[in-house]
C-alpha atoms as an extended CHARMM CRD file, in Angstrom:
* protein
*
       170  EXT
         1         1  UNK       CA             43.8820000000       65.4370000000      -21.0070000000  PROA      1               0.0000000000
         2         2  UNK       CA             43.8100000000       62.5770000000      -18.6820000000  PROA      2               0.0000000000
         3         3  UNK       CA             45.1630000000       62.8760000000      -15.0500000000  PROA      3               0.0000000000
         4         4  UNK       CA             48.5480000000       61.5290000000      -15.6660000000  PROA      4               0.0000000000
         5         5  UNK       CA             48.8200000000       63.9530000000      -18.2350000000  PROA      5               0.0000000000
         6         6  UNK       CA             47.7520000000       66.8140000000      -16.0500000000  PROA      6               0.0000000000
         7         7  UNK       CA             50.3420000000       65.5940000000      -13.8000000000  PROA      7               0.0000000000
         8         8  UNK       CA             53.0890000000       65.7110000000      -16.3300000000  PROA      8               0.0000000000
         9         9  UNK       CA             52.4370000000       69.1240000000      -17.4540000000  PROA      9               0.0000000000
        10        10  UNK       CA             52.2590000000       70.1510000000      -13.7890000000  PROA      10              0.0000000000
        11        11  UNK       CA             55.5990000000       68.5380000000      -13.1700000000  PROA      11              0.0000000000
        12        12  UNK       CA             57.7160000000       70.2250000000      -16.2170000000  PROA      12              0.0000000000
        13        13  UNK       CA             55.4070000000       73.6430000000      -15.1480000000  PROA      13              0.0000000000
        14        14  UNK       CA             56.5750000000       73.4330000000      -11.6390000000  PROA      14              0.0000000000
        15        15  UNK       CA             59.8500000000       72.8810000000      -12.8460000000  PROA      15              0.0000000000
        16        16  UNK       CA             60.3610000000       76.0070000000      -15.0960000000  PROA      16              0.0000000000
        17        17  UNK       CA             58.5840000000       78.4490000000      -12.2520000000  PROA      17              0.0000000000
        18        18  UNK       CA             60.9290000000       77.3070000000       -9.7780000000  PROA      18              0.0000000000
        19        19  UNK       CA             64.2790000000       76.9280000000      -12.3070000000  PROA      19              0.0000000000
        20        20  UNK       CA             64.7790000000       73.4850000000      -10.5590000000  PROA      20              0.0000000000
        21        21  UNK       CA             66.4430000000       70.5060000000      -12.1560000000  PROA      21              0.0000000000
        22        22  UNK       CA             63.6770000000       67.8920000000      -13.0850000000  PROA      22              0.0000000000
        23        23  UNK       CA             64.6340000000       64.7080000000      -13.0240000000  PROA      23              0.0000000000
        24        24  UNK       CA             62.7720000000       61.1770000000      -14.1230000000  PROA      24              0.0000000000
        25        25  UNK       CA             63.5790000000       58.0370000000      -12.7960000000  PROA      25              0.0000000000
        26        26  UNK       CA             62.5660000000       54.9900000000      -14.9770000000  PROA      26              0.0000000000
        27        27  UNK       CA             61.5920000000       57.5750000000      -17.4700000000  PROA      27              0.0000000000
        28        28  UNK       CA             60.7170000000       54.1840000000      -19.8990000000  PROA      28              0.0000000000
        29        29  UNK       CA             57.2220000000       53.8980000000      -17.7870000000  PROA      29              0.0000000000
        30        30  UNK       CA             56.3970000000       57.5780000000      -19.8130000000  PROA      30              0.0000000000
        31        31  UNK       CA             57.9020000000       57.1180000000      -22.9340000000  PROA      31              0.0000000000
        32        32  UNK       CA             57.1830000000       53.6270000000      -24.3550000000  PROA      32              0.0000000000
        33        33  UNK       CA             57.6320000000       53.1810000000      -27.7100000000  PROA      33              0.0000000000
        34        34  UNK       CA             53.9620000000       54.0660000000      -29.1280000000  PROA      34              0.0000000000
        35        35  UNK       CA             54.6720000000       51.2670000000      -31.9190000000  PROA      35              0.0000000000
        36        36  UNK       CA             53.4120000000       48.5020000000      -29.3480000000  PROA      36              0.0000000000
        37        37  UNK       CA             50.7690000000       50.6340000000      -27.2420000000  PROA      37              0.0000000000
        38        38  UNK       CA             47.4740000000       49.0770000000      -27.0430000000  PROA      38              0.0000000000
        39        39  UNK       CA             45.3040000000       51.4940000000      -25.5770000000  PROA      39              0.0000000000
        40        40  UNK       CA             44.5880000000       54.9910000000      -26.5320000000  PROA      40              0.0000000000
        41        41  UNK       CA             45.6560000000       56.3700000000      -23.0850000000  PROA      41              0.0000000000
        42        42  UNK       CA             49.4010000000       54.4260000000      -24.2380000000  PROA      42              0.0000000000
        43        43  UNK       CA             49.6470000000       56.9950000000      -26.9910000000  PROA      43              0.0000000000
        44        44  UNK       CA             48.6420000000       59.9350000000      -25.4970000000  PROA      44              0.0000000000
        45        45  UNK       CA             50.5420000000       59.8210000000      -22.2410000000  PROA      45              0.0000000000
        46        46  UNK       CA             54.0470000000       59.5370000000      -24.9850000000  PROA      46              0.0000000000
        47        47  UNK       CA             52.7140000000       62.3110000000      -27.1300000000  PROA      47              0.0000000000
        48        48  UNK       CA             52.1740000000       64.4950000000      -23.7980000000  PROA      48              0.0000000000
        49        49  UNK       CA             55.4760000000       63.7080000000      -22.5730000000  PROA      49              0.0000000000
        50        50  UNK       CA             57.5610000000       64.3830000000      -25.9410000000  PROA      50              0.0000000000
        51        51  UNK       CA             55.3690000000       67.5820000000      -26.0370000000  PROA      51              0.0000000000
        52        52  UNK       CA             56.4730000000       68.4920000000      -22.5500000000  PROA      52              0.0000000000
        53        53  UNK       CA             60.0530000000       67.2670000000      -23.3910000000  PROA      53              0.0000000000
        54        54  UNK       CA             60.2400000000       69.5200000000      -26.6660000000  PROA      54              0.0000000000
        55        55  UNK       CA             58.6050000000       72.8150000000      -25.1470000000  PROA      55              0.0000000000
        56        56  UNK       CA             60.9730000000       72.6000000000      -21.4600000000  PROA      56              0.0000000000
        57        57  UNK       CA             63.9940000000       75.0900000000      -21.8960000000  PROA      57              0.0000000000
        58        58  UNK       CA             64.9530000000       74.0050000000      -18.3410000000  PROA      58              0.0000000000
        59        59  UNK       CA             67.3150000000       71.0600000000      -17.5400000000  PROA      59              0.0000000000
        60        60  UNK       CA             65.9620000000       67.8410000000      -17.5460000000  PROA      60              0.0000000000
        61        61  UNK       CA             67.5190000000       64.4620000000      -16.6820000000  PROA      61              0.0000000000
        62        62  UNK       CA             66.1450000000       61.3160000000      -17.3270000000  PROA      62              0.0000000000
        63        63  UNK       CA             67.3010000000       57.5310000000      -16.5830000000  PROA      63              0.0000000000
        64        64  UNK       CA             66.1600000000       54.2430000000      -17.7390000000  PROA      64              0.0000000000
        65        65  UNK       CA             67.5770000000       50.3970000000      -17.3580000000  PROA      65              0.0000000000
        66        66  UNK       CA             65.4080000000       49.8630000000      -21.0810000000  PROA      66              0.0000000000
        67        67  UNK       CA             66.4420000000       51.8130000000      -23.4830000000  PROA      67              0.0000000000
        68        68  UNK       CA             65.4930000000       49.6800000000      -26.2350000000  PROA      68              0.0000000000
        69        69  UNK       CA             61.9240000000       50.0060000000      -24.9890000000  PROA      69              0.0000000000
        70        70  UNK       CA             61.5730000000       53.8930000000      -25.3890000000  PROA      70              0.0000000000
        71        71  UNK       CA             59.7060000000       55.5610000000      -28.3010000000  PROA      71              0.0000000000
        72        72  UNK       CA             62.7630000000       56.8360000000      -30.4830000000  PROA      72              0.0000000000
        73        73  UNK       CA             60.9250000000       60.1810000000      -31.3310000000  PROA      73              0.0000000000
        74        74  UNK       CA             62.0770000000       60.2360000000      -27.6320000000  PROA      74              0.0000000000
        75        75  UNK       CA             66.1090000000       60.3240000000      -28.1890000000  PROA      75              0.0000000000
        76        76  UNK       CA             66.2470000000       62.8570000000      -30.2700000000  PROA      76              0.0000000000
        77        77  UNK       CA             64.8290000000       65.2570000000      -27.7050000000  PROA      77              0.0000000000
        78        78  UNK       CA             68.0430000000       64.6200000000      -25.6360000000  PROA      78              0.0000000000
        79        79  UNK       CA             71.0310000000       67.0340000000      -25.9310000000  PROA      79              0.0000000000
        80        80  UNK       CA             73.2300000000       64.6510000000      -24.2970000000  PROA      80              0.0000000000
        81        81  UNK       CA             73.1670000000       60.6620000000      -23.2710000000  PROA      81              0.0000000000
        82        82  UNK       CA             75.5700000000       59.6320000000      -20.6790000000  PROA      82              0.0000000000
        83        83  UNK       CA             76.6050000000       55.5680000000      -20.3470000000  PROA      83              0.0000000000
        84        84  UNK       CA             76.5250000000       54.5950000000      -16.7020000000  PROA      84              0.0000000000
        85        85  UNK       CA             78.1110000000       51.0320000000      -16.8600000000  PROA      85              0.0000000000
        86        86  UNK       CA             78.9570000000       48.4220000000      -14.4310000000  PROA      86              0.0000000000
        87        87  UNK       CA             81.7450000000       49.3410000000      -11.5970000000  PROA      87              0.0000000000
        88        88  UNK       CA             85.8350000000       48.5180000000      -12.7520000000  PROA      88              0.0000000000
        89        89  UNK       CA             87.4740000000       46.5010000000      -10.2990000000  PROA      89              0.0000000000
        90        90  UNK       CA             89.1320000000       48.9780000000       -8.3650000000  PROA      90              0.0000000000
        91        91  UNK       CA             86.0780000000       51.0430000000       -8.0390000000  PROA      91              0.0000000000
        92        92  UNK       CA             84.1380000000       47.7870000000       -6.8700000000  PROA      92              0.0000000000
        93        93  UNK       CA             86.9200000000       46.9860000000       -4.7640000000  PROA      93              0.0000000000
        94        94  UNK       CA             87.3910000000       50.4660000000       -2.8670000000  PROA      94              0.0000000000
        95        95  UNK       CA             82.9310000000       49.8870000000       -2.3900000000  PROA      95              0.0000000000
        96        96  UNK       CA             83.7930000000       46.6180000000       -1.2870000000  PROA      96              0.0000000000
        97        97  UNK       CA             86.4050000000       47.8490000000        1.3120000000  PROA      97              0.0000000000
        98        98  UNK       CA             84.2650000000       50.5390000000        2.4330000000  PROA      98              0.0000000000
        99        99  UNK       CA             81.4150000000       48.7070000000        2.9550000000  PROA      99              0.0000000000
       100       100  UNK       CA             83.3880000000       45.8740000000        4.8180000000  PROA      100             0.0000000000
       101       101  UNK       CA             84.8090000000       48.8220000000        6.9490000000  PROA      101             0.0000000000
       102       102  UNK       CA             80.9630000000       49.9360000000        8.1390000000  PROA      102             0.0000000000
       103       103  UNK       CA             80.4270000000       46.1610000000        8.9300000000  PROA      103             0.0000000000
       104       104  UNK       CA             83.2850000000       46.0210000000       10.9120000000  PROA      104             0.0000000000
       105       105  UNK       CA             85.0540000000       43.3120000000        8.8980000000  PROA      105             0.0000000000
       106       106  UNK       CA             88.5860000000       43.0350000000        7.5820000000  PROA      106             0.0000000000
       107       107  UNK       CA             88.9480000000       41.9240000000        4.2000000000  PROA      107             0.0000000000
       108       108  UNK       CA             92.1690000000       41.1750000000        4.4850000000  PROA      108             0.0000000000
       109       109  UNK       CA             91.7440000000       37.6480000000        2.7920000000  PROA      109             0.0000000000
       110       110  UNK       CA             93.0420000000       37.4770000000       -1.0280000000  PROA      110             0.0000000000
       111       111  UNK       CA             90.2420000000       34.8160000000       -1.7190000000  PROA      111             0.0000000000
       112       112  UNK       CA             87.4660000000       37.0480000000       -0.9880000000  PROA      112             0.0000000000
       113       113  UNK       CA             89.0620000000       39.5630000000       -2.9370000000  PROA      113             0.0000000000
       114       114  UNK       CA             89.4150000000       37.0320000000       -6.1870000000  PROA      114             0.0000000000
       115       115  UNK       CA             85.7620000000       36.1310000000       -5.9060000000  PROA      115             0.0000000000
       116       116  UNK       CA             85.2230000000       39.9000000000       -5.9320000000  PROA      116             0.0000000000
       117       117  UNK       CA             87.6140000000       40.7670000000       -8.9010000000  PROA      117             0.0000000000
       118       118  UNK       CA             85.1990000000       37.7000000000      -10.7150000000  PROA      118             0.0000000000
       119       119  UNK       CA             82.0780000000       39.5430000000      -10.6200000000  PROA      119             0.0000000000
       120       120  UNK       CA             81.7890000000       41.7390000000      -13.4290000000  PROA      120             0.0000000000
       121       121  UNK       CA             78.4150000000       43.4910000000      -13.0780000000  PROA      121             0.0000000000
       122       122  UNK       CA             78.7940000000       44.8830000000       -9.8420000000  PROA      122             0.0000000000
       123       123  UNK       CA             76.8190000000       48.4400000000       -9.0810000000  PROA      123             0.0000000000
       124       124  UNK       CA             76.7600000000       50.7330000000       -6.2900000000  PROA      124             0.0000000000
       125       125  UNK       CA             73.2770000000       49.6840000000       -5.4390000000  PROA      125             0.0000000000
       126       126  UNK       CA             74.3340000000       46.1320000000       -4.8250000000  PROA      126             0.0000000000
       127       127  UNK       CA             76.3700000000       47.5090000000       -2.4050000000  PROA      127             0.0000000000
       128       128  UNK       CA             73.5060000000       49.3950000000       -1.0070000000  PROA      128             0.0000000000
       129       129  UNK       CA             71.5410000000       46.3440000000       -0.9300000000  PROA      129             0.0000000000
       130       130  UNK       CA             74.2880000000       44.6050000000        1.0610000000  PROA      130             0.0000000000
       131       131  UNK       CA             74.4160000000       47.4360000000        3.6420000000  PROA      131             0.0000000000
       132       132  UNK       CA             70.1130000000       47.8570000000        3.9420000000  PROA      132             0.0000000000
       133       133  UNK       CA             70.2180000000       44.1890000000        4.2190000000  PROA      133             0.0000000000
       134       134  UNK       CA             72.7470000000       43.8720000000        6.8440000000  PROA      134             0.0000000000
       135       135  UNK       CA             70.3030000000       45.9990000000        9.4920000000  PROA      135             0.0000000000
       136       136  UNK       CA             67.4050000000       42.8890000000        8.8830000000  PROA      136             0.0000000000
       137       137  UNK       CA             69.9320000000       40.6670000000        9.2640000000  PROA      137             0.0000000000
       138       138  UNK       CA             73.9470000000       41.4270000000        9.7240000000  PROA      138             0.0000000000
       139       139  UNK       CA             76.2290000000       38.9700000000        7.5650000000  PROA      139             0.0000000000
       140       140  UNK       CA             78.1790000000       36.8780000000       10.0010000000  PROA      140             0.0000000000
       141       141  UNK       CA             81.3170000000       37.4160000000        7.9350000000  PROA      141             0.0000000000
       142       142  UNK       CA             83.1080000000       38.9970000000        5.1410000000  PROA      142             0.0000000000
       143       143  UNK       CA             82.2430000000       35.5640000000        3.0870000000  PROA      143             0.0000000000
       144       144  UNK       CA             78.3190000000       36.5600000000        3.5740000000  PROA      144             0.0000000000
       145       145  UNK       CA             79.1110000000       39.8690000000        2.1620000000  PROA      145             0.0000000000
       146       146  UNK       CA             80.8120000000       38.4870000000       -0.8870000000  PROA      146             0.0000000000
       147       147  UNK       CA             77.8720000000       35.9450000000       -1.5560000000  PROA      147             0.0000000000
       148       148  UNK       CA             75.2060000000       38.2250000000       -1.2440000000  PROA      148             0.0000000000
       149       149  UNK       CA             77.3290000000       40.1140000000       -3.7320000000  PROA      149             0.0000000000
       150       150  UNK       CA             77.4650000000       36.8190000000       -6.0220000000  PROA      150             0.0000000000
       151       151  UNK       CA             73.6810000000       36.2910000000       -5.8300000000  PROA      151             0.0000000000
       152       152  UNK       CA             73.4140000000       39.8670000000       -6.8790000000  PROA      152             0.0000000000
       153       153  UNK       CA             74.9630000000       39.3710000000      -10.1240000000  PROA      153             0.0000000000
       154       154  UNK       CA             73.2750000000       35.8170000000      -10.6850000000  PROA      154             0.0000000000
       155       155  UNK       CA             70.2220000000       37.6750000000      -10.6060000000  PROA      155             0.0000000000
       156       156  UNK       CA             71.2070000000       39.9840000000      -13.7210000000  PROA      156             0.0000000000
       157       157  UNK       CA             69.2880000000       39.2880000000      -16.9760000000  PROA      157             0.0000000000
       158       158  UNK       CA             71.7230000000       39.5220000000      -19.1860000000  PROA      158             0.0000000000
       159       159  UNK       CA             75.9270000000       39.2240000000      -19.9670000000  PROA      159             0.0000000000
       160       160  UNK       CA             78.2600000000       41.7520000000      -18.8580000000  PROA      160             0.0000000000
       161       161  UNK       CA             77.8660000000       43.6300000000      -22.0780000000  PROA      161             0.0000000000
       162       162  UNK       CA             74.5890000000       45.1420000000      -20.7410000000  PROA      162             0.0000000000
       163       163  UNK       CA             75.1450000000       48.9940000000      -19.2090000000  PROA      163             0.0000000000
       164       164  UNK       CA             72.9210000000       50.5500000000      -16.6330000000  PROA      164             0.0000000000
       165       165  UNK       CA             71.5020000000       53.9980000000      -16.7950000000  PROA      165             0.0000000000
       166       166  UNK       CA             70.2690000000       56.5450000000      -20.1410000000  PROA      166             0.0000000000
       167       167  UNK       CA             72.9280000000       55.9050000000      -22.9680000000  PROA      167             0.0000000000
       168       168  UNK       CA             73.3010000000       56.1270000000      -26.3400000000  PROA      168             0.0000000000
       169       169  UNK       CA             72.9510000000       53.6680000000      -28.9340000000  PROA      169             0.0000000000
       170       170  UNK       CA             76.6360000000       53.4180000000      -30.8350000000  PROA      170             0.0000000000
């Protein structure tokens, strides 16, 4: 085995000594589908990780933003796929509030609110991304939050169809 594999076995080993929770983040970078690898190293850093996967009795949580891009020997060593989609409105808006609250803003104006209700792809970490940028460079007003906001969402690939996190295909 390679060193990433040696790594991955140490991981889910670690994990089942200690009866912690492992969890992978961008879990796509390890299990690519191995019908477009190019290199040998491609195919055996999937089959390690599907080995890994198949043998853990432990729990195991794993996210991705590209599902279509994992190997689908992959899904079906999942007991359960949850859909994490984009924020509802009043979710967004209660984030919004909150966030304008730790700025020390009111939001009180129904305009801001509108252009808020209008973006439909809104997710906690573009809050977050509002907030770390705000201590480089603190928005001025509550219109600064709701652009930065905007430019969030014009900076998603795709139409408000597209959900974030590990989900099933329906």
């Amino acid at each position: 085995m390679g060193e990433t594999e040696q790594n991955i076995a140490r991981a889910f080993q670690s994990a089942k000594q200690q009866g912690a929770v492992l969890q992978l983040d961008e879990v796509d970078s390890f299990l690519q589908d191995r019908s477009k690898a190019s290199r040998q190293w491609e195919l055996t850093l999937v089959n390690q990780m599907l080995l890994e996967i198949e043998n853990f009795d432990g729990v195991l949580i794993a996210s991705t933003n590209l599902l279509d891009s994992l190997d689908e020997a992959s899904l079906r060593r999942f007991d359960l796929a949850i859909k994490l989609d984009f924020l509802k409105p009043d979710i967004a808006l209660a984030m919004f509030e909150q966030v304008c609250v730790e700025l020390g803003f009111k939001d009180e104006d129904e305009r801001m609110r509108a252009r808020l209700r209008a973006l439909t792809q809104l997710t906690p970490g573009d809050f977050e991304q509002v907030m770390r940028r705000a201590k480089l460079l603190p928005p001025e007003s509550v219109e600064v939050v709701i652009e930065s906001l905007e430019g969030a969402c014009r900076l998603k690939k795709s139409g408000s169809s597209k959900a974030i996190g590990f989900l099933a295909k329906a």
